[in-house]
Short mmCIF file of C-alpha atoms and ligand atoms in Angstrom, two decimals:
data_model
loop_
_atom_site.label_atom_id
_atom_site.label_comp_id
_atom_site.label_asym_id
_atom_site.label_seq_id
_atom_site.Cartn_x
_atom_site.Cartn_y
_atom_site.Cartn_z
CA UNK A 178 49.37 113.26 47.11
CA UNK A 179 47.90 116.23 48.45
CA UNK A 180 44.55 115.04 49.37
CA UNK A 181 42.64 115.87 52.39
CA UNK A 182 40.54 112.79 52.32
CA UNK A 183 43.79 110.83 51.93
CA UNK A 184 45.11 112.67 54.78
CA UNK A 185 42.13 112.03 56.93
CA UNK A 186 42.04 108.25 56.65
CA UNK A 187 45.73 108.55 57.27
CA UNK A 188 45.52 110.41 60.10
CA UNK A 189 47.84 112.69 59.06
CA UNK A 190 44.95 115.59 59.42
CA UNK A 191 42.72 115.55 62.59
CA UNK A 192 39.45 113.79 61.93
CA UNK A 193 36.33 112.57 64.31
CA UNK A 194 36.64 108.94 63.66
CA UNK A 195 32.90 106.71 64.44
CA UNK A 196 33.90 103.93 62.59
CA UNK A 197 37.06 102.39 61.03
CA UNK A 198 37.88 99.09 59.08
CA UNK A 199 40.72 98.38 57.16
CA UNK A 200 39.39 99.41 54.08
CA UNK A 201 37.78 103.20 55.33
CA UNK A 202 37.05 105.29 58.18
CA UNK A 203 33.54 106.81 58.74
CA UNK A 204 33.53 110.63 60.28
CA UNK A 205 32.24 113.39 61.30
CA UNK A 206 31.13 116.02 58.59
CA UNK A 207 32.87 119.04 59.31
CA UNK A 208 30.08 121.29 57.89
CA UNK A 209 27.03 119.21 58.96
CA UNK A 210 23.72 119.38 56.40
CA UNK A 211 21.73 117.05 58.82
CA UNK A 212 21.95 116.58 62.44
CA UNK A 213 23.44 113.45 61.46
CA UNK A 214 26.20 113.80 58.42
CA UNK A 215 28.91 111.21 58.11
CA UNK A 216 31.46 110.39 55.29
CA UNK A 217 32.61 107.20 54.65
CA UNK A 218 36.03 107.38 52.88
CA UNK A 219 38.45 104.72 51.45
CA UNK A 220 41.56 104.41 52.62
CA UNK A 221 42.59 103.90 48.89
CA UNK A 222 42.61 107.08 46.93
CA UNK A 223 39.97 106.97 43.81
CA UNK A 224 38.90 110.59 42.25
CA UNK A 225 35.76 109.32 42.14
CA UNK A 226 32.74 106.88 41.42
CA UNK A 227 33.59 106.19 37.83
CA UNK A 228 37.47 105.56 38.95
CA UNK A 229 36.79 102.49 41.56
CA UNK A 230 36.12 99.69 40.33
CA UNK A 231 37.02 97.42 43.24
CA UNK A 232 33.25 95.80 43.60
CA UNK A 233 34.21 94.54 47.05
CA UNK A 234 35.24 98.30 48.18
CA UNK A 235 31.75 99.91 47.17
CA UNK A 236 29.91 96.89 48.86
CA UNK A 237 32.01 97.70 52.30
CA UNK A 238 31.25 101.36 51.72
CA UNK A 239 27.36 100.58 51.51
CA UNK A 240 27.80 98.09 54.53
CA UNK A 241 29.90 100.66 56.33
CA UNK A 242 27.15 103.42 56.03
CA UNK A 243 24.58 100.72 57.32
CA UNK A 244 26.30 100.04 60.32
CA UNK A 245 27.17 103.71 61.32
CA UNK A 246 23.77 104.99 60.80
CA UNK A 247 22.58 101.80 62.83
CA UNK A 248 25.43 103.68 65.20
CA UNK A 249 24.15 107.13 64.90
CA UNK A 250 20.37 105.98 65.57
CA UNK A 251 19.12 107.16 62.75
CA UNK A 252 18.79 102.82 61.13
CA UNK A 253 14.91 103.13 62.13
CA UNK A 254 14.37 106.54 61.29
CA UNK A 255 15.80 106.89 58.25
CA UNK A 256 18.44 108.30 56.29
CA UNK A 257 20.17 109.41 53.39
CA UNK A 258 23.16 108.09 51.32
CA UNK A 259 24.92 110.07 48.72
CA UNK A 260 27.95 109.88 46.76
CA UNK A 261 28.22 113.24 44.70
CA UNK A 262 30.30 112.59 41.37
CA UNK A 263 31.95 116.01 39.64
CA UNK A 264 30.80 119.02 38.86
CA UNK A 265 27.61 119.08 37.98
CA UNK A 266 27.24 116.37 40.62
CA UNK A 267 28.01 118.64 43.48
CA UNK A 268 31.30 117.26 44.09
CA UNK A 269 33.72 119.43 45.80
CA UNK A 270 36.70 116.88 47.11
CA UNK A 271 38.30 114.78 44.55
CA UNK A 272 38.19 111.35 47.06
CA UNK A 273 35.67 108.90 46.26
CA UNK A 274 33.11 109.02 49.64
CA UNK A 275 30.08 108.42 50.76
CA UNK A 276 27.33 111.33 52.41
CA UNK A 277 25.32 109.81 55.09
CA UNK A 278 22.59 112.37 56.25
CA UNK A 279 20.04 111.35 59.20
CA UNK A 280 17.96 112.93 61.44
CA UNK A 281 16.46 115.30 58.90
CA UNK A 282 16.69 118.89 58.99
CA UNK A 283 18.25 118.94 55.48
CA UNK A 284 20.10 122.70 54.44
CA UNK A 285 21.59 124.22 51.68
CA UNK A 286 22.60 122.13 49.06
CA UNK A 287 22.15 119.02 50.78
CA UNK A 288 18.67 119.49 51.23
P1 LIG B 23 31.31 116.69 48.31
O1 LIG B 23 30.83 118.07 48.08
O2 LIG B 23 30.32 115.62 47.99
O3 LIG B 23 32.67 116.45 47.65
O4 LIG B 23 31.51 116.56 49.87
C1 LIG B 23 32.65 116.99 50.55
C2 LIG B 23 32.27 117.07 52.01
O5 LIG B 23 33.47 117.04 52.76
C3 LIG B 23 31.53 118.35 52.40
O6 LIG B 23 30.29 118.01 52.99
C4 LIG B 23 32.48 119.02 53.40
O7 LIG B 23 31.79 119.65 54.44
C5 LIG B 23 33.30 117.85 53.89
N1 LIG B 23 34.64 118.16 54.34
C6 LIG B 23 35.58 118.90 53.71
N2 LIG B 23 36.71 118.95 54.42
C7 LIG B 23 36.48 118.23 55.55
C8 LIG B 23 37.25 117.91 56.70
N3 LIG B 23 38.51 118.35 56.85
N4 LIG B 23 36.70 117.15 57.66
C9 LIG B 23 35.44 116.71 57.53
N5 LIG B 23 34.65 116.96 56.47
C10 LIG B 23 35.16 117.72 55.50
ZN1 LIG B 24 42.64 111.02 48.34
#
């Protein structure tokens, strides 16, 4: 499938990897809204929120998000998580994932 998500947690595109399990990867954003700005992606492709319904999978994509901004140093300060879902809900790549924005300095349509 011609997914860049999929791609990413299959390494088949380059990637900065902070976190990985068997069921995601956590990385870098490549256009950052926040000094901090992480995705956490499946492994497993779903086109989005409404498609997954694997209970277990959204609870390790909360717990994922908890431990990289624990990571990331931003636990304490605070942080944002934020799973855009189609159009209207801002979504611009069909893979299920997670936002995690820290640090503050929220831009553009992030913010
Ligand atoms: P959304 O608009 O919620 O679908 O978020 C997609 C996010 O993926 C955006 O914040 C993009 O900056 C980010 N993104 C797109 N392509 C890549 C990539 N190759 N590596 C890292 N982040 C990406
Ligand atoms: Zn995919």
């Amino acid at each position: 499938m011609d997914c860049i998500f999929c791609k990413i947690a299959s390494k088949k595109v380059p990637s900065t990897i902070v976190l990985e399990t068997d069921d995601l990867v956590v990385i870098k954003d490549i256009s950052p809204q926040a000094p901090v700005h992480l995705l956490v992606i499946p492994k497993r492709h779903y086109a989005t929120l409404l498609e997954c319904e694997d209970k277990t999978l959204l609870g390790s994509i909360f717990e994922a998000a908890k431990d990289a901004a624990k990571d990331a140093g931003v636990a304490e300060s605070g942080f944002r998580t934020v799973v855009n879902t189609n159009e209207e809900g801002g979504q611009t790549v069909a893979h299920l994932h997670m936002h995690l924005l820290g640090g503050r300095q929220l831009t553009g349509r992030m913010g």
